[in-house]
Amino acid sequence: DGGITQSPKYLFRKEGQNVTLSCEQNLNHDAMYWYRQDPGQGLRLIYYSQIVNDFQKGDIAEGYSVSREKKESFPLTVTSAQKNPTAFYLCASSIRTGSYGYTFGSGTRLTVV
Amino acid sequence: DAKTTQPNSMESNEEEPVHLPCNHSTISGTDYIHWYRQLPSQGPEYVIHGLTSNVNNRMASLAIAEDRKSSTLILHRATLRDAAVYYCILRDGGGNYGGSQGNLIFGKGTKLSVKP
């Protein structure tokens, strides 16, 4: 079955370390997205990519970086510059931008220890 | 970006219909109305979307006001598994994709509780 796979499900990071969250989709979708969710809050857009080798900053891109070398993959790196990285991170994809619906992964819960 | 307003929380009894309202008075002509729901510790799940006409699918129905300034998500018979946060979101389908336009912007949604 097609879908989005995020790994790992839980991740612990020491302060000052970079960490990379994986997101893979086999839906043949052009567009991919990363969101961050804090407890009791809605989702906030970090980065998005409309096509391979292209990506754009969302509303809260500071302290994060992404790459889109393959259509299927859109990894997110949380750098040491991100001041408060503990959160639930969600990856999504859509056929392309526009009116199309999103498919979400099951998320990665990152905790800084 | 056009915004939506939803109640923070609602309660329903199991096997009864649920009407979840959403106001979007600044909606533009090219904005689609999307609904997603999120169960605890999971990613959001697409429920339904529409532009002008009412829409039905296996999960729910979407009733859109004639002036498009409000909409209602209808769950015909609530089950315990429908307890979730429901998000009403406007999405520009008009091709204006500069910046973050055209992306889904999530508010806090409505937390639906279902009582047995």
Short mmCIF file of C-alpha atoms in Angstrom, two decimals, chain A residues 3 6-7 25 33 42 45 56 61 63 65 80-81 102-104:
data_model
loop_
_atom_site.label_atom_id
_atom_site.label_comp_id
_atom_site.label_asym_id
_atom_site.label_seq_id
_atom_site.Cartn_x
_atom_site.Cartn_y
_atom_site.Cartn_z
CA GLY A 3 1.85 5.93 2.09
CA GLN A 6 8.48 8.65 9.10
CA SER A 7 11.30 7.33 11.19
CA GLN A 25 6.69 8.44 0.38
CA TYR A 33 5.93 19.27 3.66
CA GLY A 42 -2.08 23.36 15.72
CA LEU A 45 4.80 24.78 8.56
CA GLN A 56 10.92 26.84 0.30
CA ALA A 61 12.24 27.59 9.22
CA GLY A 63 17.09 26.26 13.01
CA SER A 65 17.29 22.51 7.08
CA SER A 80 21.70 23.02 17.23
CA ALA A 81 20.53 26.52 16.28
CA TYR A 102 -2.50 15.92 1.99
CA THR A 103 -1.37 12.51 3.21
CA PHE A 104 0.44 12.63 6.55
#
